[in-house]
Amino acid sequence: MDPRFVGIADLAETPSVAVVVDVMRAFTVAGWAFARGAEKIVLAESLDEALELKARHPDWVALKDGPLLPGFDAVNSPGLLRSVDLAGRTVVQKTTAGTVGALAVKEAPLVLCASFVVAEATARVLQAHRSDRVTFVVTGEDGQADEDLACAQYIARRADGASADAAEFLRRAASSRAAAELAEGMREGVHPDDVALCLEIDRFPFAMVATLEDSLMVLRPHTTPGGTPQ
Ligand SMILES: O=C(O)[C@H](CS(=O)(=O)O)OP(=O)(O)O
Ligand SMILES: [Mg+2]
Protein backbone atom coordinates (compact mmCIF):
# COMPACT_ATOMS: atom_id res chain seq x y z
CA MET A 1 0.00 0.00 0.00
CA ASP A 2 1.07 3.55 -0.75
CA PRO A 3 -0.30 5.58 2.18
CA ARG A 4 -0.50 9.36 2.20
CA PHE A 5 -1.03 11.23 5.47
CA VAL A 6 -2.58 14.65 4.94
CA GLY A 7 -4.39 17.34 6.87
CA ILE A 8 -7.87 18.46 5.85
CA ALA A 9 -6.57 21.64 4.19
CA ASP A 10 -4.05 19.66 2.13
CA LEU A 11 -6.68 17.58 0.33
CA ALA A 12 -6.11 18.71 -3.25
CA GLU A 13 -8.23 16.12 -5.06
CA THR A 14 -10.86 13.52 -4.23
CA PRO A 15 -9.04 10.39 -3.03
CA SER A 16 -10.20 6.95 -4.21
CA VAL A 17 -9.91 5.59 -0.67
CA ALA A 18 -9.98 7.87 2.38
CA VAL A 19 -9.50 6.92 6.01
CA VAL A 20 -10.51 9.89 8.15
CA VAL A 21 -8.89 9.61 11.56
CA ASP A 22 -10.08 11.37 14.71
CA VAL A 23 -9.00 9.61 17.89
CA MET A 24 -9.94 12.41 20.32
CA ARG A 25 -12.75 12.23 20.09
CA ALA A 26 -15.20 12.16 17.20
CA PHE A 27 -14.61 8.65 15.87
CA THR A 28 -14.13 7.08 19.29
CA VAL A 29 -17.52 8.59 20.14
CA ALA A 30 -18.97 7.22 16.88
CA GLY A 31 -17.76 3.74 17.81
CA TRP A 32 -19.46 4.04 21.19
CA ALA A 33 -22.66 5.28 19.57
CA PHE A 34 -22.84 2.12 17.45
CA ALA A 35 -21.90 -0.05 20.42
CA ARG A 36 -24.84 1.51 22.29
CA GLY A 37 -27.17 0.57 19.44
CA ALA A 38 -27.29 3.58 17.12
CA GLU A 39 -28.44 2.64 13.64
CA LYS A 40 -26.59 5.41 11.82
CA ILE A 41 -24.77 8.68 12.34
CA VAL A 42 -25.47 11.65 10.08
CA LEU A 43 -22.39 13.89 9.86
CA ALA A 44 -23.60 17.48 9.87
CA GLU A 45 -21.89 20.33 8.03
CA SER A 46 -22.68 22.90 10.72
CA LEU A 47 -24.40 23.37 14.07
CA ASP A 48 -27.31 24.96 12.21
CA GLU A 49 -27.66 21.94 9.95
CA ALA A 50 -27.56 19.63 12.99
CA LEU A 51 -30.37 21.64 14.61
CA GLU A 52 -32.41 21.70 11.38
CA LEU A 53 -32.11 17.92 11.08
CA LYS A 54 -33.13 17.55 14.71
CA ALA A 55 -36.14 19.83 14.16
CA ARG A 56 -37.24 17.73 11.17
CA HIS A 57 -36.59 14.46 13.05
CA PRO A 58 -37.31 15.04 16.75
CA ASP A 59 -36.42 11.42 17.55
CA TRP A 60 -32.84 11.89 16.28
CA VAL A 61 -30.06 12.51 18.81
CA ALA A 62 -28.13 15.72 18.12
CA LEU A 63 -24.54 15.63 19.39
CA LYS A 64 -21.89 18.35 19.29
CA ASP A 65 -18.40 18.89 20.71
CA GLY A 66 -17.68 21.43 23.41
CA PRO A 67 -20.41 22.37 25.88
CA LEU A 68 -24.00 21.20 25.51
CA LEU A 69 -26.11 23.90 23.82
CA PRO A 70 -29.90 24.26 23.72
CA GLY A 71 -31.40 21.96 21.10
CA PHE A 72 -28.65 19.37 21.43
CA ASP A 73 -29.01 16.09 23.31
CA ALA A 74 -25.42 14.97 23.87
CA VAL A 75 -21.78 15.98 23.75
CA ASN A 76 -18.75 14.46 22.02
CA SER A 77 -17.56 12.38 24.97
CA PRO A 78 -17.18 8.58 24.93
CA GLY A 79 -17.29 8.52 28.72
CA LEU A 80 -20.64 10.29 28.77
CA LEU A 81 -22.12 8.45 25.77
CA ARG A 82 -21.27 4.95 26.94
CA SER A 83 -24.17 4.92 29.40
CA VAL A 84 -26.77 6.23 26.91
CA ASP A 85 -29.16 3.74 25.29
CA LEU A 86 -29.16 4.54 21.58
CA ALA A 87 -30.93 1.40 20.35
CA GLY A 88 -32.28 2.01 16.85
CA ARG A 89 -31.59 5.75 17.04
CA THR A 90 -30.07 8.07 14.46
CA VAL A 91 -27.35 10.35 15.82
CA VAL A 92 -26.46 13.67 14.18
CA GLN A 93 -22.83 14.51 14.94
CA LYS A 94 -21.03 17.84 14.44
CA THR A 95 -17.52 18.34 15.74
CA THR A 96 -14.59 20.64 15.08
CA ALA A 97 -12.28 18.21 13.30
CA GLY A 98 -13.60 14.67 12.70
CA THR A 99 -16.88 15.39 10.98
CA VAL A 100 -15.27 18.21 8.98
CA GLY A 101 -12.61 15.78 7.73
CA ALA A 102 -15.18 13.22 6.64
CA LEU A 103 -17.26 15.81 4.81
CA ALA A 104 -14.12 17.03 3.01
CA VAL A 105 -13.85 13.64 1.26
CA LYS A 106 -17.57 12.94 0.83
CA GLU A 107 -17.16 12.36 -2.92
CA ALA A 108 -14.56 9.60 -2.42
CA PRO A 109 -15.76 6.12 -3.48
CA LEU A 110 -14.70 4.61 -0.13
CA VAL A 111 -14.62 6.63 3.10
CA LEU A 112 -13.77 5.00 6.42
CA CYS A 113 -13.90 6.93 9.68
CA ALA A 114 -11.42 5.56 12.20
CA SER A 115 -9.79 5.71 15.59
CA PHE A 116 -7.96 3.18 17.77
CA VAL A 117 -11.20 1.53 18.91
CA VAL A 118 -11.86 0.31 15.36
CA ALA A 119 -8.27 0.06 14.09
CA GLU A 120 -8.04 -3.63 13.19
CA ALA A 121 -11.49 -3.75 11.59
CA THR A 122 -10.54 -0.70 9.51
CA ALA A 123 -7.31 -2.37 8.39
CA ARG A 124 -9.29 -5.46 7.37
CA VAL A 125 -11.58 -3.42 5.13
CA LEU A 126 -8.53 -1.85 3.44
CA GLN A 127 -7.01 -5.30 2.94
CA ALA A 128 -10.22 -6.71 1.49
CA HIS A 129 -10.50 -3.70 -0.81
CA ARG A 130 -6.90 -4.26 -1.99
CA SER A 131 -6.42 -0.52 -1.95
CA ASP A 132 -3.08 0.62 -3.39
CA ARG A 133 -3.34 4.32 -2.74
CA VAL A 134 -4.93 5.21 0.57
CA THR A 135 -5.28 8.77 1.84
CA PHE A 136 -5.32 9.05 5.62
CA VAL A 137 -6.88 12.33 6.68
CA VAL A 138 -5.21 13.42 9.92
CA THR A 139 -8.00 15.64 11.17
CA GLY A 140 -6.48 17.32 14.23
CA GLU A 141 -4.19 20.34 14.40
CA ASP A 142 -3.89 20.95 10.64
CA GLY A 143 -2.70 17.42 10.04
CA GLN A 144 -0.16 17.49 12.88
CA ALA A 145 -2.18 15.88 15.70
CA ASP A 146 0.02 13.04 16.87
CA GLU A 147 -2.86 10.96 18.26
CA ASP A 148 -4.43 10.93 14.79
CA LEU A 149 -1.14 10.45 12.91
CA ALA A 150 -0.08 7.58 15.20
CA CYS A 151 -3.43 5.85 14.69
CA ALA A 152 -3.26 6.37 10.91
CA GLN A 153 0.26 4.96 10.73
CA TYR A 154 -0.74 1.97 12.87
CA ILE A 155 -3.74 1.18 10.63
CA ALA A 156 -1.56 1.53 7.50
CA ARG A 157 0.93 -0.96 8.93
CA ARG A 158 -1.79 -3.45 9.87
CA ALA A 159 -3.48 -3.06 6.47
CA ASP A 160 -0.15 -4.00 4.88
CA GLY A 161 -0.11 -7.13 7.01
CA ALA A 162 2.97 -5.88 8.88
CA SER A 163 3.30 -6.54 12.57
CA ALA A 164 3.06 -3.40 14.65
CA ASP A 165 3.39 -2.90 18.37
CA ALA A 166 0.16 -1.11 19.24
CA ALA A 167 1.64 0.01 22.57
CA GLU A 168 4.16 2.27 20.81
CA PHE A 169 1.46 4.05 18.81
CA LEU A 170 -0.82 4.32 21.83
CA ARG A 171 2.02 5.87 23.84
CA ARG A 172 2.35 8.61 21.22
CA ALA A 173 -1.40 9.26 21.39
CA ALA A 174 -1.29 9.32 25.19
CA SER A 175 1.41 12.02 25.04
CA SER A 176 -0.43 14.16 22.49
CA ARG A 177 -1.56 17.71 23.06
CA ALA A 178 -5.22 16.61 22.77
CA ALA A 179 -4.77 14.02 25.53
CA ALA A 180 -3.15 16.61 27.80
CA GLU A 181 -5.89 19.18 27.13
CA LEU A 182 -8.64 16.65 27.81
CA ALA A 183 -6.94 15.45 30.99
CA GLU A 184 -6.26 18.98 32.24
CA GLY A 185 -9.88 20.08 31.76
CA MET A 186 -9.02 22.57 29.01
CA ARG A 187 -11.81 21.21 26.81
CA GLU A 188 -15.50 21.17 27.54
CA GLY A 189 -18.02 18.33 27.48
CA VAL A 190 -15.49 15.89 28.92
CA HIS A 191 -15.71 12.80 31.15
CA PRO A 192 -12.63 11.84 33.23
CA ASP A 193 -12.40 8.49 31.35
CA ASP A 194 -12.37 10.03 27.87
CA VAL A 195 -8.63 9.74 27.20
CA ALA A 196 -8.48 6.14 28.41
CA LEU A 197 -11.49 5.23 26.28
CA CYS A 198 -9.85 6.81 23.22
CA LEU A 199 -6.80 4.61 23.78
CA GLU A 200 -8.62 1.26 23.83
CA ILE A 201 -7.19 -0.60 20.87
CA ASP A 202 -9.76 -2.64 18.91
CA ARG A 203 -12.49 -2.14 21.50
CA PHE A 204 -15.03 -2.71 18.71
CA PRO A 205 -15.10 -5.37 15.97
CA PHE A 206 -16.63 -3.16 13.28
CA ALA A 207 -15.23 -0.58 10.89
CA MET A 208 -17.22 2.57 10.11
CA VAL A 209 -18.08 3.40 6.49
CA ALA A 210 -19.49 6.77 5.43
CA THR A 211 -21.58 7.13 2.27
CA LEU A 212 -23.75 9.80 0.72
CA GLU A 213 -27.44 9.04 1.23
CA ASP A 214 -29.86 11.60 -0.23
CA SER A 215 -27.11 14.24 -0.04
CA LEU A 216 -26.37 13.53 3.65
CA MET A 217 -23.09 11.93 4.73
CA VAL A 218 -24.12 8.87 6.73
CA LEU A 219 -21.83 6.71 8.83
CA ARG A 220 -22.71 3.07 9.51
CA PRO A 221 -20.90 0.17 11.20
CA HIS A 222 -19.44 -2.42 8.89
CA THR A 223 -18.56 -5.83 10.29
CA THR A 224 -15.87 -7.66 8.37
CA PRO A 225 -15.62 -11.46 8.14
CA GLY A 226 -14.00 -12.75 11.31
CA GLY A 227 -15.32 -9.81 13.36
CA THR A 228 -17.86 -10.48 16.09
CA PRO A 229 -20.76 -8.01 16.25
CA GLN A 230 -20.98 -6.18 19.61
O1 LIG B 1 -14.48 17.07 21.01
C1 LIG B 1 -13.29 17.07 20.69
O2 LIG B 1 -12.44 16.41 21.28
C2 LIG B 1 -12.82 17.96 19.54
C3 LIG B 1 -13.18 19.40 19.79
S1 LIG B 1 -12.32 20.18 21.01
O3 LIG B 1 -10.92 20.19 20.56
O4 LIG B 1 -12.51 19.42 22.26
O5 LIG B 1 -12.86 21.53 21.13
O6 LIG B 1 -13.48 17.66 18.35
P1 LIG B 1 -13.05 16.47 17.38
O7 LIG B 1 -13.69 16.79 16.05
O8 LIG B 1 -13.65 15.24 18.00
O9 LIG B 1 -11.57 16.42 17.33
MG1 LIG C 1 -9.71 15.24 17.36
mmCIF file of C-alpha atoms and ligand atoms in Angstrom:
data_model
loop_
_atom_site.group_PDB
_atom_site.id
_atom_site.type_symbol
_atom_site.label_atom_id
_atom_site.label_comp_id
_atom_site.label_asym_id
_atom_site.label_seq_id
_atom_site.Cartn_x
_atom_site.Cartn_y
_atom_site.Cartn_z
ATOM 1 C CA MET A 1 0.000 0.000 0.000
ATOM 2 C CA ASP A 2 1.068 3.552 -0.747
ATOM 3 C CA PRO A 3 -0.298 5.578 2.176
ATOM 4 C CA ARG A 4 -0.498 9.363 2.202
ATOM 5 C CA PHE A 5 -1.030 11.231 5.467
ATOM 6 C CA VAL A 6 -2.584 14.650 4.943
ATOM 7 C CA GLY A 7 -4.389 17.342 6.866
ATOM 8 C CA ILE A 8 -7.874 18.461 5.853
ATOM 9 C CA ALA A 9 -6.574 21.641 4.193
ATOM 10 C CA ASP A 10 -4.048 19.656 2.129
ATOM 11 C CA LEU A 11 -6.681 17.583 0.329
ATOM 12 C CA ALA A 12 -6.109 18.706 -3.254
ATOM 13 C CA GLU A 13 -8.229 16.120 -5.063
ATOM 14 C CA THR A 14 -10.855 13.525 -4.226
ATOM 15 C CA PRO A 15 -9.042 10.389 -3.034
ATOM 16 C CA SER A 16 -10.197 6.954 -4.209
ATOM 17 C CA VAL A 17 -9.909 5.588 -0.669
ATOM 18 C CA ALA A 18 -9.975 7.866 2.377
ATOM 19 C CA VAL A 19 -9.499 6.921 6.013
ATOM 20 C CA VAL A 20 -10.509 9.891 8.152
ATOM 21 C CA VAL A 21 -8.889 9.614 11.562
ATOM 22 C CA ASP A 22 -10.081 11.367 14.714
ATOM 23 C CA VAL A 23 -8.996 9.608 17.886
ATOM 24 C CA MET A 24 -9.942 12.414 20.317
ATOM 25 C CA ARG A 25 -12.749 12.231 20.091
ATOM 26 C CA ALA A 26 -15.203 12.160 17.200
ATOM 27 C CA PHE A 27 -14.613 8.652 15.870
ATOM 28 C CA THR A 28 -14.130 7.084 19.288
ATOM 29 C CA VAL A 29 -17.520 8.591 20.140
ATOM 30 C CA ALA A 30 -18.974 7.221 16.877
ATOM 31 C CA GLY A 31 -17.755 3.737 17.810
ATOM 32 C CA TRP A 32 -19.461 4.036 21.185
ATOM 33 C CA ALA A 33 -22.660 5.284 19.566
ATOM 34 C CA PHE A 34 -22.841 2.124 17.451
ATOM 35 C CA ALA A 35 -21.905 -0.052 20.419
ATOM 36 C CA ARG A 36 -24.836 1.513 22.288
ATOM 37 C CA GLY A 37 -27.166 0.568 19.436
ATOM 38 C CA ALA A 38 -27.287 3.585 17.120
ATOM 39 C CA GLU A 39 -28.443 2.642 13.640
ATOM 40 C CA LYS A 40 -26.589 5.408 11.824
ATOM 41 C CA ILE A 41 -24.768 8.683 12.336
ATOM 42 C CA VAL A 42 -25.468 11.651 10.084
ATOM 43 C CA LEU A 43 -22.394 13.890 9.856
ATOM 44 C CA ALA A 44 -23.603 17.480 9.873
ATOM 45 C CA GLU A 45 -21.891 20.330 8.026
ATOM 46 C CA SER A 46 -22.683 22.899 10.719
ATOM 47 C CA LEU A 47 -24.396 23.372 14.066
ATOM 48 C CA ASP A 48 -27.313 24.958 12.209
ATOM 49 C CA GLU A 49 -27.663 21.940 9.951
ATOM 50 C CA ALA A 50 -27.559 19.626 12.989
ATOM 51 C CA LEU A 51 -30.368 21.639 14.609
ATOM 52 C CA GLU A 52 -32.407 21.704 11.381
ATOM 53 C CA LEU A 53 -32.108 17.918 11.080
ATOM 54 C CA LYS A 54 -33.128 17.548 14.711
ATOM 55 C CA ALA A 55 -36.135 19.833 14.155
ATOM 56 C CA ARG A 56 -37.236 17.732 11.171
ATOM 57 C CA HIS A 57 -36.594 14.461 13.052
ATOM 58 C CA PRO A 58 -37.311 15.044 16.749
ATOM 59 C CA ASP A 59 -36.421 11.424 17.552
ATOM 60 C CA TRP A 60 -32.842 11.890 16.280
ATOM 61 C CA VAL A 61 -30.062 12.510 18.810
ATOM 62 C CA ALA A 62 -28.130 15.715 18.119
ATOM 63 C CA LEU A 63 -24.535 15.630 19.386
ATOM 64 C CA LYS A 64 -21.886 18.354 19.289
ATOM 65 C CA ASP A 65 -18.397 18.885 20.707
ATOM 66 C CA GLY A 66 -17.676 21.428 23.406
ATOM 67 C CA PRO A 67 -20.408 22.374 25.878
ATOM 68 C CA LEU A 68 -23.996 21.203 25.508
ATOM 69 C CA LEU A 69 -26.115 23.895 23.822
ATOM 70 C CA PRO A 70 -29.904 24.261 23.718
ATOM 71 C CA GLY A 71 -31.402 21.964 21.098
ATOM 72 C CA PHE A 72 -28.651 19.372 21.431
ATOM 73 C CA ASP A 73 -29.010 16.088 23.313
ATOM 74 C CA ALA A 74 -25.419 14.965 23.870
ATOM 75 C CA VAL A 75 -21.775 15.975 23.749
ATOM 76 C CA ASN A 76 -18.750 14.459 22.015
ATOM 77 C CA SER A 77 -17.560 12.378 24.969
ATOM 78 C CA PRO A 78 -17.175 8.580 24.926
ATOM 79 C CA GLY A 79 -17.287 8.515 28.721
ATOM 80 C CA LEU A 80 -20.639 10.288 28.770
ATOM 81 C CA LEU A 81 -22.116 8.452 25.772
ATOM 82 C CA ARG A 82 -21.274 4.950 26.944
ATOM 83 C CA SER A 83 -24.172 4.920 29.400
ATOM 84 C CA VAL A 84 -26.768 6.233 26.911
ATOM 85 C CA ASP A 85 -29.164 3.742 25.290
ATOM 86 C CA LEU A 86 -29.162 4.540 21.577
ATOM 87 C CA ALA A 87 -30.933 1.402 20.353
ATOM 88 C CA GLY A 88 -32.279 2.011 16.849
ATOM 89 C CA ARG A 89 -31.590 5.755 17.040
ATOM 90 C CA THR A 90 -30.072 8.075 14.464
ATOM 91 C CA VAL A 91 -27.350 10.345 15.822
ATOM 92 C CA VAL A 92 -26.457 13.667 14.181
ATOM 93 C CA GLN A 93 -22.829 14.514 14.937
ATOM 94 C CA LYS A 94 -21.033 17.839 14.441
ATOM 95 C CA THR A 95 -17.517 18.335 15.744
ATOM 96 C CA THR A 96 -14.585 20.639 15.082
ATOM 97 C CA ALA A 97 -12.278 18.211 13.298
ATOM 98 C CA GLY A 98 -13.595 14.674 12.704
ATOM 99 C CA THR A 99 -16.883 15.393 10.983
ATOM 100 C CA VAL A 100 -15.272 18.208 8.977
ATOM 101 C CA GLY A 101 -12.605 15.781 7.732
ATOM 102 C CA ALA A 102 -15.184 13.222 6.637
ATOM 103 C CA LEU A 103 -17.261 15.812 4.812
ATOM 104 C CA ALA A 104 -14.120 17.033 3.006
ATOM 105 C CA VAL A 105 -13.849 13.637 1.261
ATOM 106 C CA LYS A 106 -17.573 12.942 0.826
ATOM 107 C CA GLU A 107 -17.158 12.361 -2.921
ATOM 108 C CA ALA A 108 -14.565 9.604 -2.418
ATOM 109 C CA PRO A 109 -15.757 6.116 -3.479
ATOM 110 C CA LEU A 110 -14.696 4.614 -0.133
ATOM 111 C CA VAL A 111 -14.624 6.632 3.102
ATOM 112 C CA LEU A 112 -13.766 4.996 6.420
ATOM 113 C CA CYS A 113 -13.905 6.928 9.684
ATOM 114 C CA ALA A 114 -11.416 5.565 12.196
ATOM 115 C CA SER A 115 -9.788 5.705 15.592
ATOM 116 C CA PHE A 116 -7.963 3.182 17.770
ATOM 117 C CA VAL A 117 -11.205 1.531 18.913
ATOM 118 C CA VAL A 118 -11.860 0.310 15.360
ATOM 119 C CA ALA A 119 -8.269 0.057 14.095
ATOM 120 C CA GLU A 120 -8.044 -3.629 13.186
ATOM 121 C CA ALA A 121 -11.494 -3.745 11.586
ATOM 122 C CA THR A 122 -10.544 -0.699 9.505
ATOM 123 C CA ALA A 123 -7.306 -2.367 8.394
ATOM 124 C CA ARG A 124 -9.285 -5.462 7.374
ATOM 125 C CA VAL A 125 -11.575 -3.417 5.133
ATOM 126 C CA LEU A 126 -8.533 -1.850 3.445
ATOM 127 C CA GLN A 127 -7.006 -5.301 2.939
ATOM 128 C CA ALA A 128 -10.216 -6.706 1.491
ATOM 129 C CA HIS A 129 -10.499 -3.696 -0.811
ATOM 130 C CA ARG A 130 -6.896 -4.258 -1.992
ATOM 131 C CA SER A 131 -6.415 -0.520 -1.954
ATOM 132 C CA ASP A 132 -3.077 0.622 -3.393
ATOM 133 C CA ARG A 133 -3.343 4.324 -2.742
ATOM 134 C CA VAL A 134 -4.929 5.214 0.574
ATOM 135 C CA THR A 135 -5.285 8.775 1.838
ATOM 136 C CA PHE A 136 -5.320 9.050 5.622
ATOM 137 C CA VAL A 137 -6.885 12.333 6.680
ATOM 138 C CA VAL A 138 -5.212 13.422 9.919
ATOM 139 C CA THR A 139 -8.001 15.639 11.170
ATOM 140 C CA GLY A 140 -6.479 17.321 14.227
ATOM 141 C CA GLU A 141 -4.186 20.340 14.400
ATOM 142 C CA ASP A 142 -3.892 20.947 10.640
ATOM 143 C CA GLY A 143 -2.700 17.423 10.036
ATOM 144 C CA GLN A 144 -0.155 17.487 12.878
ATOM 145 C CA ALA A 145 -2.178 15.883 15.698
ATOM 146 C CA ASP A 146 0.017 13.041 16.873
ATOM 147 C CA GLU A 147 -2.863 10.960 18.263
ATOM 148 C CA ASP A 148 -4.429 10.929 14.785
ATOM 149 C CA LEU A 149 -1.140 10.453 12.912
ATOM 150 C CA ALA A 150 -0.083 7.584 15.202
ATOM 151 C CA CYS A 151 -3.428 5.847 14.690
ATOM 152 C CA ALA A 152 -3.264 6.371 10.905
ATOM 153 C CA GLN A 153 0.260 4.964 10.727
ATOM 154 C CA TYR A 154 -0.740 1.974 12.865
ATOM 155 C CA ILE A 155 -3.741 1.180 10.630
ATOM 156 C CA ALA A 156 -1.560 1.533 7.502
ATOM 157 C CA ARG A 157 0.932 -0.961 8.935
ATOM 158 C CA ARG A 158 -1.788 -3.446 9.866
ATOM 159 C CA ALA A 159 -3.476 -3.064 6.472
ATOM 160 C CA ASP A 160 -0.155 -3.996 4.881
ATOM 161 C CA GLY A 161 -0.112 -7.131 7.015
ATOM 162 C CA ALA A 162 2.966 -5.879 8.879
ATOM 163 C CA SER A 163 3.297 -6.543 12.566
ATOM 164 C CA ALA A 164 3.058 -3.405 14.654
ATOM 165 C CA ASP A 165 3.391 -2.905 18.373
ATOM 166 C CA ALA A 166 0.160 -1.108 19.240
ATOM 167 C CA ALA A 167 1.637 0.007 22.568
ATOM 168 C CA GLU A 168 4.160 2.267 20.810
ATOM 169 C CA PHE A 169 1.462 4.049 18.806
ATOM 170 C CA LEU A 170 -0.824 4.317 21.826
ATOM 171 C CA ARG A 171 2.015 5.872 23.838
ATOM 172 C CA ARG A 172 2.347 8.614 21.224
ATOM 173 C CA ALA A 173 -1.396 9.257 21.393
ATOM 174 C CA ALA A 174 -1.293 9.323 25.194
ATOM 175 C CA SER A 175 1.413 12.017 25.036
ATOM 176 C CA SER A 176 -0.431 14.155 22.493
ATOM 177 C CA ARG A 177 -1.564 17.709 23.065
ATOM 178 C CA ALA A 178 -5.219 16.614 22.773
ATOM 179 C CA ALA A 179 -4.769 14.015 25.526
ATOM 180 C CA ALA A 180 -3.155 16.614 27.799
ATOM 181 C CA GLU A 181 -5.890 19.177 27.130
ATOM 182 C CA LEU A 182 -8.643 16.646 27.810
ATOM 183 C CA ALA A 183 -6.943 15.454 30.993
ATOM 184 C CA GLU A 184 -6.258 18.981 32.241
ATOM 185 C CA GLY A 185 -9.879 20.076 31.756
ATOM 186 C CA MET A 186 -9.019 22.567 29.011
ATOM 187 C CA ARG A 187 -11.807 21.214 26.810
ATOM 188 C CA GLU A 188 -15.503 21.166 27.542
ATOM 189 C CA GLY A 189 -18.021 18.332 27.482
ATOM 190 C CA VAL A 190 -15.494 15.885 28.924
ATOM 191 C CA HIS A 191 -15.713 12.798 31.147
ATOM 192 C CA PRO A 192 -12.628 11.835 33.227
ATOM 193 C CA ASP A 193 -12.404 8.493 31.355
ATOM 194 C CA ASP A 194 -12.367 10.029 27.874
ATOM 195 C CA VAL A 195 -8.626 9.744 27.200
ATOM 196 C CA ALA A 196 -8.477 6.136 28.408
ATOM 197 C CA LEU A 197 -11.494 5.233 26.278
ATOM 198 C CA CYS A 198 -9.855 6.813 23.221
ATOM 199 C CA LEU A 199 -6.797 4.607 23.777
ATOM 200 C CA GLU A 200 -8.623 1.257 23.833
ATOM 201 C CA ILE A 201 -7.195 -0.605 20.874
ATOM 202 C CA ASP A 202 -9.761 -2.643 18.909
ATOM 203 C CA ARG A 203 -12.493 -2.140 21.495
ATOM 204 C CA PHE A 204 -15.034 -2.710 18.714
ATOM 205 C CA PRO A 205 -15.103 -5.374 15.968
ATOM 206 C CA PHE A 206 -16.633 -3.160 13.282
ATOM 207 C CA ALA A 207 -15.227 -0.576 10.894
ATOM 208 C CA MET A 208 -17.219 2.573 10.112
ATOM 209 C CA VAL A 209 -18.077 3.402 6.494
ATOM 210 C CA ALA A 210 -19.486 6.766 5.428
ATOM 211 C CA THR A 211 -21.576 7.129 2.272
ATOM 212 C CA LEU A 212 -23.754 9.798 0.723
ATOM 213 C CA GLU A 213 -27.445 9.041 1.228
ATOM 214 C CA ASP A 214 -29.856 11.603 -0.228
ATOM 215 C CA SER A 215 -27.105 14.243 -0.035
ATOM 216 C CA LEU A 216 -26.368 13.530 3.651
ATOM 217 C CA MET A 217 -23.092 11.928 4.727
ATOM 218 C CA VAL A 218 -24.123 8.866 6.729
ATOM 219 C CA LEU A 219 -21.830 6.707 8.834
ATOM 220 C CA ARG A 220 -22.705 3.068 9.513
ATOM 221 C CA PRO A 221 -20.903 0.173 11.203
ATOM 222 C CA HIS A 222 -19.437 -2.424 8.890
ATOM 223 C CA THR A 223 -18.560 -5.830 10.292
ATOM 224 C CA THR A 224 -15.867 -7.665 8.369
ATOM 225 C CA PRO A 225 -15.617 -11.464 8.141
ATOM 226 C CA GLY A 226 -14.002 -12.747 11.315
ATOM 227 C CA GLY A 227 -15.325 -9.808 13.362
ATOM 228 C CA THR A 228 -17.864 -10.484 16.093
ATOM 229 C CA PRO A 229 -20.759 -8.013 16.253
ATOM 230 C CA GLN A 230 -20.979 -6.182 19.615
HETATM 231 O O1 LIG B 1 -14.483 17.071 21.009
HETATM 232 C C1 LIG B 1 -13.286 17.071 20.689
HETATM 233 O O2 LIG B 1 -12.442 16.414 21.282
HETATM 234 C C2 LIG B 1 -12.822 17.965 19.536
HETATM 235 C C3 LIG B 1 -13.183 19.400 19.791
HETATM 236 S S1 LIG B 1 -12.321 20.181 21.014
HETATM 237 O O3 LIG B 1 -10.917 20.188 20.560
HETATM 238 O O4 LIG B 1 -12.509 19.418 22.259
HETATM 239 O O5 LIG B 1 -12.864 21.529 21.133
HETATM 240 O O6 LIG B 1 -13.479 17.662 18.353
HETATM 241 P P1 LIG B 1 -13.055 16.467 17.385
HETATM 242 O O7 LIG B 1 -13.688 16.789 16.053
HETATM 243 O O8 LIG B 1 -13.653 15.238 17.999
HETATM 244 O O9 LIG B 1 -11.573 16.421 17.328
HETATM 245 MG MG MG B 2 -9.710 15.240 17.362
#
